[in-house]
DNA sequence: CTGAAAGCGCTTACAG
DNA sequence: CTGAAAGCGCTTACAG
């Protein structure tokens, strides 16, 4: 835009550039750049002058210019299946907090079950040159996705993912164990006819979570000498509606179970709704337990396996960012970072997934079966 | 980064640049740039060759370079109080969809009630040079915020906001009317002792929504010849917990009301929980109605005033983007846009807020009072 | 319809 | 510790 003006898009705003700061501080732009980013090769006196000038002029770097010149975007792509679901919303909330604290921008991608979007995000070069790192939350990866991801050569992390991306750490809970605990709780109460409602593998959002939870359910049954009854195992979606539909289907199949283990709290809530509609009381007629410890679980008196959603988000940000930060100085983001010592010696994230603990929370939706 | 290599941050990835495409297509980079963005000043034959070359090389523009040269970021900042709350999650989900469809990136800011974050986002030059537009969802604006926003000179839009930013359109519901309808529903059922639980003005997230809803509540009472009883009006937070606390407080004050109008569904759910804990049945002992039509409202049988959250998000994106798009061509984002005719003549968004309709949804949580 | 060249606003070796 | 200058990869008047 030589001599840019006139018909060109009006950009307006506060137009302080780095050379304005340099001029006011009486140094070169190179020195301003270094001072503002807290690089160690600047004298204290110079730094002070630069900071004062930047503040006086209300200077803010141009992210585009900084990114182009520096080769870093200071941005992380966060990919979730559906931001409206409790687990994903909670994870994103924590991730946003820690990412911004660390000076990173958060680019949000909500897949929403649309395969087309999935491909655009994962398989094209869309993320390429746009972000420094990728966080995939419960995003199922197909072989082609893995290939595309590998070609991007970007660092990343997965949360609650079944697929392993080579070189990417993973944070999750032990879904098999969580399901085992839930089922065992029902068994301990005396239940024998325990149904399971879970995710649909044909769903475009299919992820391995539900497979693991089913496995835990079946393991617990077998350990108690019970052969899993396929007619008590219904697949639907990981949503309230999915739980309602699955439960209706379950009831339509004949004699109701005395207990239902729902693969997530939202399905459990749907189950409670369907049971109520069918005139069955919870827990007198049918016990219900879920997984998550959704905000509303307490309100509904829902027994559940609590999982630390926020903690998974927090940890994921740390595992993702720590390696990035030791590479080079962060771009100036309004305040000069403290000068760092040598690399923190506290992050040896191996290739093993980091497993966070879950916890059985007994409320009012589970009780011994009546016949007992 | 002259001769960049060696110790420099390894950037890796697919390194096709615009001149690779130009060389392969046998044209200048200027022509590649124009062809890829669908500008009209390129011959069909040339365009075809450029597209083929870009595809063959899997070329993707560098957003940083494009933004720096073009002066547009192709990014919108979306600011919400708490992404985990139903209304905001639902709005963001729709907004994300439409923004990405239009080729824009979404930078997410979750205020989380932290005044410090609010200031960083709204009052500093943080957004400046970083986004082309701002969407503020239910974000309360103080005079200093308005000044700061005005200085940014960025286009923007507010959803569900009490504050008017000069030049920004606003999408919302009529909160006063919604509250009036809810209260009148309770009056029509025969209730006279109708309590109201609502948001706390001292809350850092305080927004005018709750003031409007209280006004509607009081107007409906007065229209029915009832003087609003301050002891039946409790302030708390717009959350489940807030609803629980407010209701507990209400019950502690003496004779319970026969009905509660909660300012949002989440508060209503908290109210139901508190009532149950107090041994009161809904709706036999106390009726409860909220506002929103939260996903769980149906499950809980909660009567409510439904508001179109997704529709507000969709409309907001349109009102925000339409004026932007007529200014200049969108940057290349992987596929060439169809060539546009002259500006759409279909967007005359005045300074008047766009008010979307609400709707009374009667479920099982409201019934005539027993005494009646 | 197309190209040469300037310019967007930074950061980074390099040389001192 | 600091500066001059190249370069990051695009887009845009301008001239044809």
XYZ file of C-alpha atoms (C1' of nucleotides) in Angstrom:
776
model
C 0.000 0.000 0.000
C 2.529 2.603 -1.140
C 1.554 5.950 0.187
C -1.540 4.184 1.452
C -4.493 6.482 1.902
C -7.568 7.542 0.043
C -9.700 4.693 -1.266
C -7.873 2.149 0.846
C -9.690 0.527 3.739
C -9.629 3.014 6.544
C -7.716 1.477 9.392
C -7.945 4.275 11.871
C -7.058 3.617 15.519
C -4.122 4.466 17.601
C -1.310 4.508 15.109
C 1.768 4.393 17.266
C 4.451 2.272 15.663
C 7.705 0.999 16.950
C 9.693 3.810 15.387
C 7.605 6.364 17.269
C 8.697 4.711 20.462
C 12.268 4.481 19.250
C 12.362 8.157 18.414
C 10.911 9.207 21.748
C 13.279 6.969 23.663
C 16.223 7.962 21.532
C 17.170 4.431 20.542
C 16.836 2.174 17.521
C 13.768 0.101 16.787
C 15.841 -2.980 17.387
C 16.472 -1.870 20.924
C 12.815 -1.061 21.474
C 11.906 -4.502 20.265
C 14.399 -6.131 22.593
C 13.547 -3.991 25.587
C 9.833 -4.530 25.276
C 10.199 -8.262 25.094
C 12.411 -8.399 28.137
C 15.453 -9.718 26.317
C 18.462 -9.726 28.577
C 20.720 -7.805 26.211
C 19.406 -4.389 27.138
C 20.782 -2.131 29.840
C 18.490 -1.276 32.711
C 18.585 2.421 31.932
C 17.694 1.929 28.278
C 14.948 -0.459 29.153
C 13.456 2.069 31.508
C 13.470 4.771 28.903
C 11.893 2.507 26.303
C 9.171 1.392 28.668
C 8.343 4.950 29.580
C 8.135 5.930 25.944
C 5.974 2.934 25.063
C 3.639 3.667 27.897
C 3.423 7.337 27.109
C 2.510 6.582 23.516
C 0.250 3.693 24.497
C 2.200 1.571 22.096
C 0.994 -1.912 21.213
C 2.853 -4.155 18.787
C 1.247 -5.045 15.554
C 0.672 -8.788 15.925
C 0.789 -9.273 12.168
C 4.141 -7.594 11.798
C 5.570 -9.282 14.851
C 4.389 -12.652 13.673
C 5.652 -12.211 10.184
C 9.055 -11.073 11.314
C 9.387 -13.392 14.256
C 7.853 -16.513 12.861
C 5.639 -17.043 15.892
C 1.923 -16.459 16.032
C 1.405 -16.408 19.779
C -1.811 -18.242 19.096
C -3.150 -21.663 19.979
C -5.979 -23.427 18.178
C -8.403 -25.123 20.546
C -10.615 -27.713 18.906
C -13.668 -29.068 20.704
C -16.589 -31.191 19.548
C -19.263 -28.993 21.120
C -18.586 -26.030 23.322
C -22.103 -26.269 24.753
C -21.437 -29.580 26.424
C -20.397 -29.325 30.041
C -17.016 -30.976 29.798
C -15.878 -28.979 26.791
C -17.155 -25.657 28.062
C -15.404 -26.198 31.352
C -12.158 -27.210 29.702
C -12.229 -24.226 27.355
C -12.916 -21.833 30.202
C -9.791 -22.942 32.041
C -7.723 -23.166 28.907
C -8.708 -19.656 27.902
C -7.677 -18.336 31.275
C -4.251 -19.936 31.288
C -3.557 -19.273 27.644
C -4.275 -15.577 28.012
C -2.271 -15.413 31.205
C 0.631 -16.753 29.212
C 0.073 -14.130 26.533
C -1.410 -16.428 23.909
C -4.489 -15.870 21.823
C -7.088 -18.602 21.595
C -8.572 -19.506 18.232
C -11.735 -21.480 18.839
C -12.899 -24.308 16.616
C -16.187 -25.936 17.459
C -16.589 -29.013 15.290
C -20.281 -29.456 15.959
C -20.310 -32.912 14.429
C -19.784 -31.617 10.925
C -17.326 -33.818 9.161
C -16.681 -31.101 6.630
C -15.503 -28.702 9.318
C -13.389 -31.407 10.864
C -11.577 -31.916 7.617
C -11.128 -28.236 7.012
C -9.556 -27.808 10.409
C -7.507 -30.957 10.601
C -6.630 -31.935 7.098
C -6.032 -28.761 5.207
C -3.273 -26.348 5.782
C -5.736 -24.133 7.570
C -3.953 -24.184 10.884
C -0.622 -23.964 9.206
C 1.065 -20.572 9.666
C -1.910 -19.542 11.747
C -1.074 -20.971 15.162
C 1.949 -22.108 17.123
C 0.239 -25.106 18.640
C -2.920 -27.141 18.621
C -5.061 -28.467 21.432
C -7.458 -31.220 20.474
C -10.173 -31.962 22.997
C -11.893 -35.316 22.563
C -11.427 -35.112 18.841
C -11.407 -38.493 17.145
C -8.554 -38.849 14.695
C -8.596 -41.008 11.610
C -5.455 -42.161 9.867
C -5.766 -39.396 7.293
C -6.076 -36.835 10.087
C -2.942 -38.119 11.729
C -1.053 -37.840 8.473
C -2.275 -34.284 7.926
C -1.413 -33.340 11.495
C 2.055 -34.799 11.154
C 2.657 -32.746 8.027
C 1.832 -29.547 9.871
C 4.760 -30.256 12.156
C 3.131 -28.240 14.896
C 3.341 -29.042 18.567
C 0.084 -30.067 20.120
C -1.700 -31.845 22.909
C -4.787 -33.967 23.193
C -7.264 -34.062 26.033
C -9.473 -37.038 26.574
C -8.477 -38.549 23.272
C -8.278 -42.133 22.210
C -5.928 -41.487 19.324
C -2.308 -40.862 20.029
C -0.561 -38.213 17.962
C 3.154 -38.995 17.893
C 5.058 -36.442 19.913
C 1.987 -34.889 21.469
C 1.336 -35.320 25.164
C -2.102 -36.402 26.296
C -4.123 -35.566 29.369
C -7.078 -37.688 30.331
C -8.837 -39.761 32.930
C -8.926 -43.536 33.031
C -12.294 -44.074 31.409
C -12.237 -47.809 31.920
C -11.592 -47.429 35.625
C -14.220 -44.700 35.977
C -16.829 -46.926 34.375
C -15.750 -49.858 36.523
C -16.183 -47.788 39.668
C -19.620 -46.588 38.621
C -20.791 -50.071 37.792
C -19.306 -51.535 40.938
C -21.155 -48.926 42.976
C -24.406 -50.222 41.505
C -23.336 -53.819 42.069
C -22.438 -53.038 45.658
C -25.931 -51.677 46.182
C -27.237 -55.072 45.111
C -28.165 -54.422 41.511
C -27.840 -57.231 38.954
C -29.841 -55.915 36.015
C -27.644 -52.938 35.203
C -28.130 -51.211 31.885
C -25.632 -49.046 30.080
C -26.384 -46.129 27.784
C -23.522 -44.709 25.836
C -22.219 -42.976 22.709
C -22.914 -44.033 19.184
C -19.923 -45.238 17.205
C -21.583 -44.146 13.994
C -21.779 -40.619 15.272
C -19.491 -38.306 13.387
C -18.180 -37.192 16.740
C -17.436 -40.743 17.728
C -14.538 -40.895 20.084
C -13.122 -43.726 22.062
C -14.357 -42.453 25.397
C -17.568 -44.397 25.135
C -15.776 -47.574 24.107
C -13.586 -47.380 27.183
C -16.542 -46.695 29.424
C -18.398 -49.641 28.010
C -15.396 -51.806 28.589
C -15.212 -50.778 32.241
C -18.912 -51.510 32.617
C -18.508 -54.978 31.169
C -15.384 -55.705 33.184
C -17.126 -54.826 36.422
C -20.088 -57.010 35.541
C -17.903 -59.967 34.660
C -15.865 -59.520 37.819
C -19.168 -59.888 39.672
C -19.992 -62.998 37.724
C -22.554 -61.333 35.489
C -22.535 -61.795 31.755
C -23.210 -58.450 30.010
C -26.657 -58.560 28.455
C -26.649 -56.883 25.026
C -30.307 -55.988 25.413
C -29.336 -53.776 28.358
C -26.748 -51.893 26.354
C -28.093 -49.057 24.222
C -26.164 -46.653 22.077
C -27.137 -43.078 21.480
C -25.505 -39.689 21.610
C -23.545 -38.098 24.422
C -26.277 -35.560 25.084
C -29.396 -35.097 27.161
C -31.566 -36.026 24.212
C -29.351 -39.022 23.548
C -29.917 -40.194 27.101
C -33.632 -39.730 26.797
C -33.818 -41.659 23.554
C -31.566 -44.454 24.778
C -33.614 -44.888 27.910
C -36.888 -44.895 26.011
C -35.441 -47.580 23.762
C -34.298 -49.522 26.802
C -37.759 -49.419 28.353
C -39.340 -50.410 25.071
C -37.286 -53.582 25.070
C -39.157 -55.132 27.982
C -38.519 -55.498 31.679
C -36.700 -52.360 32.864
C -33.294 -52.625 34.488
C -33.018 -51.770 38.169
C -30.121 -49.455 37.454
C -28.615 -47.475 34.595
C -25.013 -46.493 34.171
C -24.945 -43.562 31.766
C -21.672 -42.803 30.019
C -21.916 -39.130 30.957
C -24.011 -36.931 33.202
C -25.880 -35.357 30.328
C -27.060 -38.796 29.222
C -27.932 -39.568 32.832
C -30.096 -36.467 32.975
C -31.845 -37.538 29.817
C -32.354 -40.938 31.384
C -33.924 -39.451 34.484
C -36.265 -37.467 32.280
C -37.291 -40.536 30.276
C -37.788 -42.624 33.402
C -39.982 -39.946 34.918
C -42.023 -39.789 31.730
C -42.461 -43.556 31.969
C -43.715 -43.255 35.520
C -40.623 -44.780 37.070
C -39.094 -43.168 40.139
C -35.410 -42.538 40.662
C -33.914 -44.156 42.658
C -36.833 -46.198 44.073
C -37.580 -47.982 40.816
C -34.398 -47.361 38.887
C -31.015 -46.088 40.041
C -29.034 -43.826 37.722
C -25.370 -42.911 37.757
C -23.330 -40.885 35.289
C -19.797 -39.635 34.719
C -18.560 -36.011 34.910
C -20.006 -34.247 37.925
C -21.767 -31.717 35.770
C -22.748 -28.461 37.491
C -26.326 -29.649 37.576
C -25.562 -33.087 38.959
C -25.766 -31.710 42.466
C -29.045 -29.956 41.755
C -30.534 -33.117 40.346
C -29.075 -35.238 43.119
C -27.299 -37.291 40.510
C -24.716 -39.824 41.649
C -21.703 -39.715 39.389
C -18.019 -40.297 38.818
C -16.476 -36.862 39.109
C -13.739 -36.013 36.667
C -11.504 -32.929 36.946
C -12.350 -31.025 33.778
C -10.737 -27.735 34.728
C -7.648 -29.495 35.975
C -7.271 -31.305 32.680
C -7.436 -27.992 30.872
C -4.945 -26.338 33.177
C -2.488 -29.169 32.901
C -2.847 -29.362 29.143
C -1.958 -25.701 28.755
C 1.133 -26.185 30.862
C 2.306 -29.233 28.962
C 1.663 -27.481 25.690
C 3.284 -24.161 26.496
C 6.290 -25.058 28.590
C 8.298 -26.435 25.690
C 7.283 -23.522 23.461
C 8.355 -20.867 25.881
C 11.868 -22.033 26.354
C 12.538 -21.543 22.678
C 12.476 -17.807 22.332
C 11.193 -14.662 23.972
C 7.483 -14.001 23.983
C 6.338 -11.135 21.816
C 5.563 -7.907 23.612
C 2.006 -7.997 24.872
C 1.594 -4.836 26.858
C 3.860 -5.595 29.722
C 7.430 -6.665 29.938
C 7.894 -10.171 31.254
C 10.259 -10.788 34.107
C 13.572 -11.928 32.897
C 13.749 -15.671 32.926
C 16.491 -17.798 34.250
C 17.486 -20.953 32.412
C 14.804 -23.403 31.375
C 12.582 -24.763 34.097
C 13.769 -28.209 34.956
C 10.296 -29.369 35.919
C 8.701 -30.670 32.780
C 9.559 -34.147 31.673
C 6.328 -35.023 29.877
C 6.973 -38.412 28.429
C 4.936 -40.170 25.806
C 2.771 -41.667 28.519
C -0.626 -40.055 28.865
C -1.093 -38.089 32.052
C -3.974 -39.742 33.868
C -5.969 -37.629 36.315
C -7.954 -39.221 39.128
C -11.733 -39.614 39.242
C -13.934 -39.941 42.288
C -17.238 -41.606 43.085
C -19.828 -39.091 44.277
C -22.914 -40.723 45.763
C -26.039 -38.585 45.796
C -29.731 -39.429 45.649
C -30.076 -41.123 42.289
C -28.662 -44.461 43.392
C -30.109 -46.805 46.008
C -30.527 -50.538 46.554
C -33.025 -52.196 44.208
C -36.511 -52.660 45.622
C -36.588 -56.442 45.272
C -33.600 -56.530 47.538
C 15.785 -13.247 9.979
C 18.362 -12.762 7.218
C 19.444 -16.079 5.825
C 17.248 -17.498 8.570
C 18.243 -20.967 9.661
C 20.339 -22.620 12.327
C 19.554 -21.497 15.848
C 16.379 -19.773 14.787
C 13.100 -21.265 15.895
C 12.428 -24.149 13.589
C 9.237 -23.391 11.755
C 8.962 -26.472 9.629
C 5.698 -27.162 7.799
C 4.703 -26.870 4.248
C 6.726 -23.977 2.992
C 4.967 -23.001 -0.191
C 4.940 -19.267 -0.631
C 3.162 -17.064 -3.070
C 6.151 -16.851 -5.399
C 6.234 -20.643 -5.710
C 2.705 -20.472 -7.005
C 3.534 -17.539 -9.243
C 6.470 -19.358 -10.769
C 4.482 -22.525 -11.412
C 1.606 -20.589 -12.938
C 3.910 -18.347 -14.915
C 2.515 -15.096 -13.554
C 3.482 -12.441 -11.032
C 2.774 -12.703 -7.331
C 0.404 -9.780 -7.701
C -1.693 -11.806 -10.096
C -1.632 -14.830 -7.837
C -2.819 -12.672 -4.994
C -5.632 -11.255 -7.052
C -6.673 -14.554 -8.595
C -6.787 -16.369 -5.287
C -8.945 -13.730 -3.690
C -11.398 -13.768 -6.545
C -10.793 -10.198 -7.609
C -12.563 -9.415 -10.858
C -9.500 -8.081 -12.618
C -8.106 -11.464 -13.605
C -8.831 -13.312 -16.826
C -10.571 -16.631 -16.527
C -7.673 -18.490 -18.091
C -5.103 -16.968 -15.764
C -7.280 -17.611 -12.775
C -7.575 -21.251 -13.732
C -3.833 -21.661 -14.034
C -3.214 -19.965 -10.710
C -5.783 -22.093 -8.940
C -4.302 -25.256 -10.368
C -0.831 -24.225 -9.274
C -2.003 -23.284 -5.778
C -3.809 -26.550 -5.405
C -0.906 -28.574 -6.701
C 1.443 -26.927 -4.238
C -1.136 -26.997 -1.435
C -0.557 -23.341 -1.022
C -2.001 -21.503 1.972
C -1.486 -17.798 2.519
C 0.478 -16.649 5.474
C -2.123 -14.872 7.578
C 0.534 -12.678 9.172
C 1.869 -11.465 5.868
C -1.548 -11.024 4.378
C -2.722 -9.082 7.396
C 0.308 -6.874 7.533
C 0.141 -6.027 3.860
C -3.601 -5.830 3.596
C -4.449 -4.169 6.847
C -7.194 -6.652 7.668
C -6.937 -9.396 10.255
C -9.846 -11.561 9.186
C -10.458 -12.071 12.876
C -13.260 -11.190 15.246
C -12.947 -10.965 19.019
C -15.863 -12.545 20.833
C -16.172 -11.504 24.453
C -18.446 -13.406 26.836
C -18.854 -13.307 30.608
C -18.741 -17.081 31.071
C -18.653 -19.576 28.262
C -19.953 -22.285 30.591
C -23.300 -20.620 31.038
C -26.000 -21.858 28.716
C -26.805 -18.642 26.945
C -23.202 -17.746 26.214
C -22.166 -21.216 25.135
C -25.094 -21.394 22.768
C -24.403 -17.974 21.317
C -20.711 -18.744 20.831
C -21.490 -22.033 19.127
C -23.603 -20.310 16.494
C -21.262 -17.385 16.170
C -18.309 -19.697 15.643
C -20.156 -21.503 12.905
C -21.128 -18.410 10.962
C -17.843 -16.638 11.497
C -15.870 -19.555 10.138
C -18.266 -19.962 7.262
C -17.499 -16.384 6.367
C -13.788 -17.067 6.570
C -13.147 -15.289 9.840
C -11.164 -16.522 12.802
C -12.692 -16.300 16.261
C -10.591 -15.032 19.129
C -12.307 -16.041 22.349
C -12.287 -13.906 25.478
C -13.974 -15.328 28.548
C -14.150 -12.618 31.177
C -14.967 -14.940 34.052
C -15.901 -12.075 36.312
C -12.349 -10.862 36.617
C -12.297 -7.120 36.407
C -8.623 -7.225 35.539
C -9.256 -9.284 32.438
C -12.116 -7.045 31.479
C -9.879 -4.040 31.543
C -7.138 -5.779 29.639
C -9.542 -6.700 26.901
C -11.626 -3.579 26.728
C -9.446 -0.741 27.853
C -5.997 -1.431 26.586
C -4.954 -1.506 23.024
C -5.049 -5.271 23.240
C -7.669 -5.738 20.567
C -6.203 -3.007 18.515
C -4.466 -4.284 15.352
C -5.477 -7.783 16.406
C -9.038 -8.023 15.116
C -11.261 -6.388 12.532
C -14.305 -6.323 14.743
C -15.569 -6.979 18.222
C -18.604 -8.828 19.481
C -19.561 -8.133 23.055
C -22.021 -10.546 24.597
C -23.740 -9.304 27.747
C -20.673 -7.347 28.707
C -21.397 -4.406 30.964
C -19.694 -1.267 29.814
C -18.604 1.552 32.058
C -17.933 5.050 30.799
C -14.191 4.370 30.696
C -14.829 1.226 28.643
C -16.903 3.160 26.158
C -14.152 5.729 25.780
C -11.554 3.031 25.233
C -13.762 1.233 22.736
C -14.382 4.437 20.835
C -10.655 5.063 20.571
C -10.142 1.667 18.971
C -12.363 2.809 16.126
C -13.280 -0.782 15.390
C -16.677 -1.916 14.212
C -18.534 -4.052 16.674
C -21.827 -5.365 17.883
C -23.382 -6.083 21.237
C -25.689 -8.920 22.148
C -27.947 -8.689 25.129
C -26.277 -5.538 26.314
C -27.651 -2.660 28.294
C -24.975 -0.227 27.226
C -25.123 1.276 23.803
C -21.865 1.711 21.949
C -22.261 4.509 19.411
C -22.287 3.107 15.900
C -22.566 -0.508 16.985
C -25.741 -2.420 16.309
C -27.309 -4.408 19.109
C -29.220 -7.661 19.120
C -31.293 -8.600 22.117
C -34.625 -9.626 23.525
C -37.010 -7.363 25.368
C -36.075 -8.301 28.910
C -38.761 -6.167 30.478
C -41.448 -7.798 28.379
C -40.076 -11.285 29.017
C -40.201 -10.707 32.755
C -43.671 -9.247 32.514
C -44.891 -12.324 30.661
C -43.360 -14.675 33.201
C -44.832 -12.798 36.118
C -48.214 -12.484 34.459
C -48.238 -16.239 33.892
C -47.896 -16.700 37.635
C -50.542 -14.061 38.315
C -52.897 -15.725 35.867
C -52.492 -18.968 37.793
C -53.724 -17.117 40.859
C -50.484 -16.358 42.650
C -50.197 -13.177 44.686
C -47.069 -13.807 46.769
C -44.601 -13.947 43.889
C -40.923 -13.722 44.702
C -38.148 -12.680 42.363
C -34.553 -13.869 42.427
C -32.116 -12.085 40.225
C -28.582 -10.878 39.540
C -26.503 -8.907 41.960
C -25.599 -5.402 40.862
C -22.454 -5.565 42.941
C -21.310 -8.542 40.955
C -18.392 -7.713 38.717
C -20.382 -9.226 35.880
C -23.327 -7.011 36.633
C -25.201 -6.211 33.510
C -28.479 -4.507 32.956
C -30.338 -7.668 32.041
C -31.343 -8.290 35.614
C -32.467 -4.707 36.117
C -34.760 -4.976 33.122
C -36.124 -8.283 34.289
C -36.847 -6.892 37.719
C -38.621 -3.970 36.135
C -40.852 -6.288 34.130
C -41.615 -8.263 37.285
C -42.602 -5.137 39.173
C -44.618 -3.735 36.292
C -46.652 -6.918 36.026
C -47.298 -6.941 39.756
C -48.391 -3.324 39.774
C -50.622 -3.868 36.753
C -52.325 -6.538 38.855
C -52.707 -4.137 41.729
C -49.944 -5.697 43.808
C -47.273 -3.621 45.421
C -43.847 -5.275 44.998
C -42.706 -6.582 48.368
C -38.965 -5.970 48.849
C -38.734 -8.945 51.167
C -39.710 -11.158 48.234
C -36.946 -9.788 46.028
C -33.544 -11.370 46.538
C -30.354 -10.660 44.668
C -27.705 -13.218 43.961
C -25.721 -14.415 40.983
C -26.964 -15.555 37.592
C -25.947 -19.144 38.284
C -27.319 -22.345 39.740
C -25.567 -21.667 42.998
C -26.850 -18.124 42.958
C -30.383 -19.435 42.609
C -29.883 -21.853 45.474
C -28.515 -19.188 47.762
C -31.177 -16.645 46.869
C -33.936 -19.141 47.507
C -32.455 -20.233 50.820
C -32.327 -16.573 51.813
C -35.917 -16.120 50.701
C -37.084 -19.055 52.797
C -35.116 -17.818 55.776
C -37.053 -14.559 55.666
C -40.301 -16.149 56.772
C -43.441 -17.318 55.062
C -42.445 -18.735 51.668
C -43.886 -17.250 48.487
C -46.253 -19.384 46.455
C -44.241 -18.734 43.323
C -40.776 -17.673 42.259
C -39.822 -15.875 39.100
C -36.119 -16.515 38.555
C -34.249 -14.152 36.260
C -32.733 -17.058 34.334
C -33.178 -20.796 34.076
C -29.956 -21.548 35.871
C -31.190 -19.591 38.882
C -34.526 -21.369 38.583
C -32.756 -24.713 38.750
C -30.915 -23.600 41.848
C -34.247 -22.508 43.292
C -35.797 -25.906 42.642
C -32.863 -27.515 44.371
C -33.168 -25.258 47.412
C -36.917 -25.770 47.630
C -36.485 -29.516 47.522
C -33.880 -29.309 50.258
C -36.375 -27.342 52.318
C -39.003 -30.011 51.838
C -41.152 -27.909 49.542
C -42.598 -29.452 46.401
C -42.576 -27.843 42.974
C -45.169 -26.869 41.831
C -47.538 -28.062 44.587
C -46.033 -25.837 47.266
C -44.129 -23.340 45.160
C -44.237 -22.635 41.440
C -41.007 -21.721 39.646
C -40.460 -20.071 36.295
C -37.244 -18.916 34.650
C -36.019 -17.267 31.461
C -33.953 -18.876 28.677
C -35.260 -22.319 27.817
C -32.013 -23.940 28.809
C -31.373 -27.409 27.366
C -32.182 -28.871 30.739
C -35.382 -26.933 31.262
C -37.298 -29.616 29.445
C -35.667 -32.370 31.464
C -36.507 -30.614 34.691
C -40.003 -29.746 33.509
C -39.190 -26.108 34.086
C -41.628 -23.498 32.823
C -39.765 -20.631 31.247
C -39.653 -17.738 28.828
C -37.747 -19.098 25.843
C -35.294 -16.768 24.178
C -33.633 -17.478 20.824
C -29.955 -17.665 21.779
C -28.684 -19.185 18.555
C -30.737 -16.804 16.481
C -29.246 -13.831 18.307
C -25.776 -15.138 17.523
C -26.565 -15.757 13.886
C -28.070 -12.351 13.397
C -25.235 -10.637 15.215
C -22.674 -12.183 12.902
C -24.601 -11.015 9.893
C -24.992 -7.466 11.148
C -21.326 -7.364 12.053
C -19.918 -8.835 8.877
C -22.101 -7.439 6.138
C -20.661 -3.927 6.294
C -17.113 -5.307 6.572
C -17.353 -7.456 3.518
C -18.407 -4.810 1.124
C -15.219 -2.916 1.792
C -12.650 -5.127 0.168
C -12.033 -8.671 -0.962
C -11.645 -11.356 1.636
C -8.172 -12.788 1.988
C -7.595 -16.134 0.357
C -8.633 -18.904 2.726
C -8.249 -22.096 0.739
C -10.964 -21.570 -1.775
C -11.774 -18.821 -4.144
C -14.981 -16.990 -3.342
C -17.562 -16.507 -6.013
C -17.300 -13.171 -7.610
C -19.595 -10.715 -5.982
C -21.905 -8.315 -7.620
C -22.350 -4.851 -6.159
C -23.052 -4.468 -2.461
C -26.046 -6.311 -1.104
C -28.850 -3.874 -0.714
C -30.370 -5.790 2.175
C -28.801 -4.432 5.305
C -30.095 -1.231 6.739
C -29.246 -1.813 10.424
C -30.150 1.412 12.072
C -29.197 2.520 15.529
C -32.266 0.815 16.917
C -31.569 -2.447 18.713
C -32.873 -5.509 16.923
C -35.328 -7.122 19.319
C -35.970 -10.838 18.944
C -39.175 -12.424 20.238
C -39.525 -14.544 23.362
C -42.132 -17.146 24.111
C -43.811 -18.510 27.229
C -43.234 -22.240 27.620
C -45.413 -23.812 30.274
C -44.159 -27.082 31.720
C -44.580 -28.738 35.106
C -42.982 -26.266 37.463
C -45.876 -23.829 37.528
C -49.397 -24.494 38.822
C -52.120 -22.670 40.745
C -51.316 -22.013 44.398
C -52.752 -24.530 46.844
C -54.740 -22.036 48.876
C -56.604 -21.169 45.718
C -5.870 -7.797 -17.635
C -1.014 -7.855 -15.744
C 3.694 -6.820 -13.607
C 7.437 -4.217 -11.077
C 8.172 -2.272 -6.966
C 7.115 -0.218 -2.741
C 5.523 -0.872 1.559
C 3.012 -3.065 5.684
C 5.695 -2.996 10.973
C 8.126 -5.717 13.067
C 12.618 -9.174 14.498
C 17.038 -10.973 13.815
C 21.736 -12.129 12.767
C 25.685 -9.362 12.135
C 29.038 -6.092 13.285
C 30.628 -3.229 16.462
C 24.829 -3.315 25.168
C 23.333 -1.148 20.633
C 22.321 0.069 15.610
C 21.974 -0.479 10.436
C 19.961 -3.222 7.343
C 17.922 -7.210 5.565
C 14.110 -9.843 5.469
C 9.509 -12.040 6.922
C 5.388 -12.965 2.747
C 2.088 -10.800 1.355
C -1.137 -6.587 -1.063
C -1.708 -2.415 -3.407
C -1.573 1.735 -6.100
C 0.616 2.784 -10.304
C 1.739 2.305 -14.979
C 1.051 -0.020 -18.851
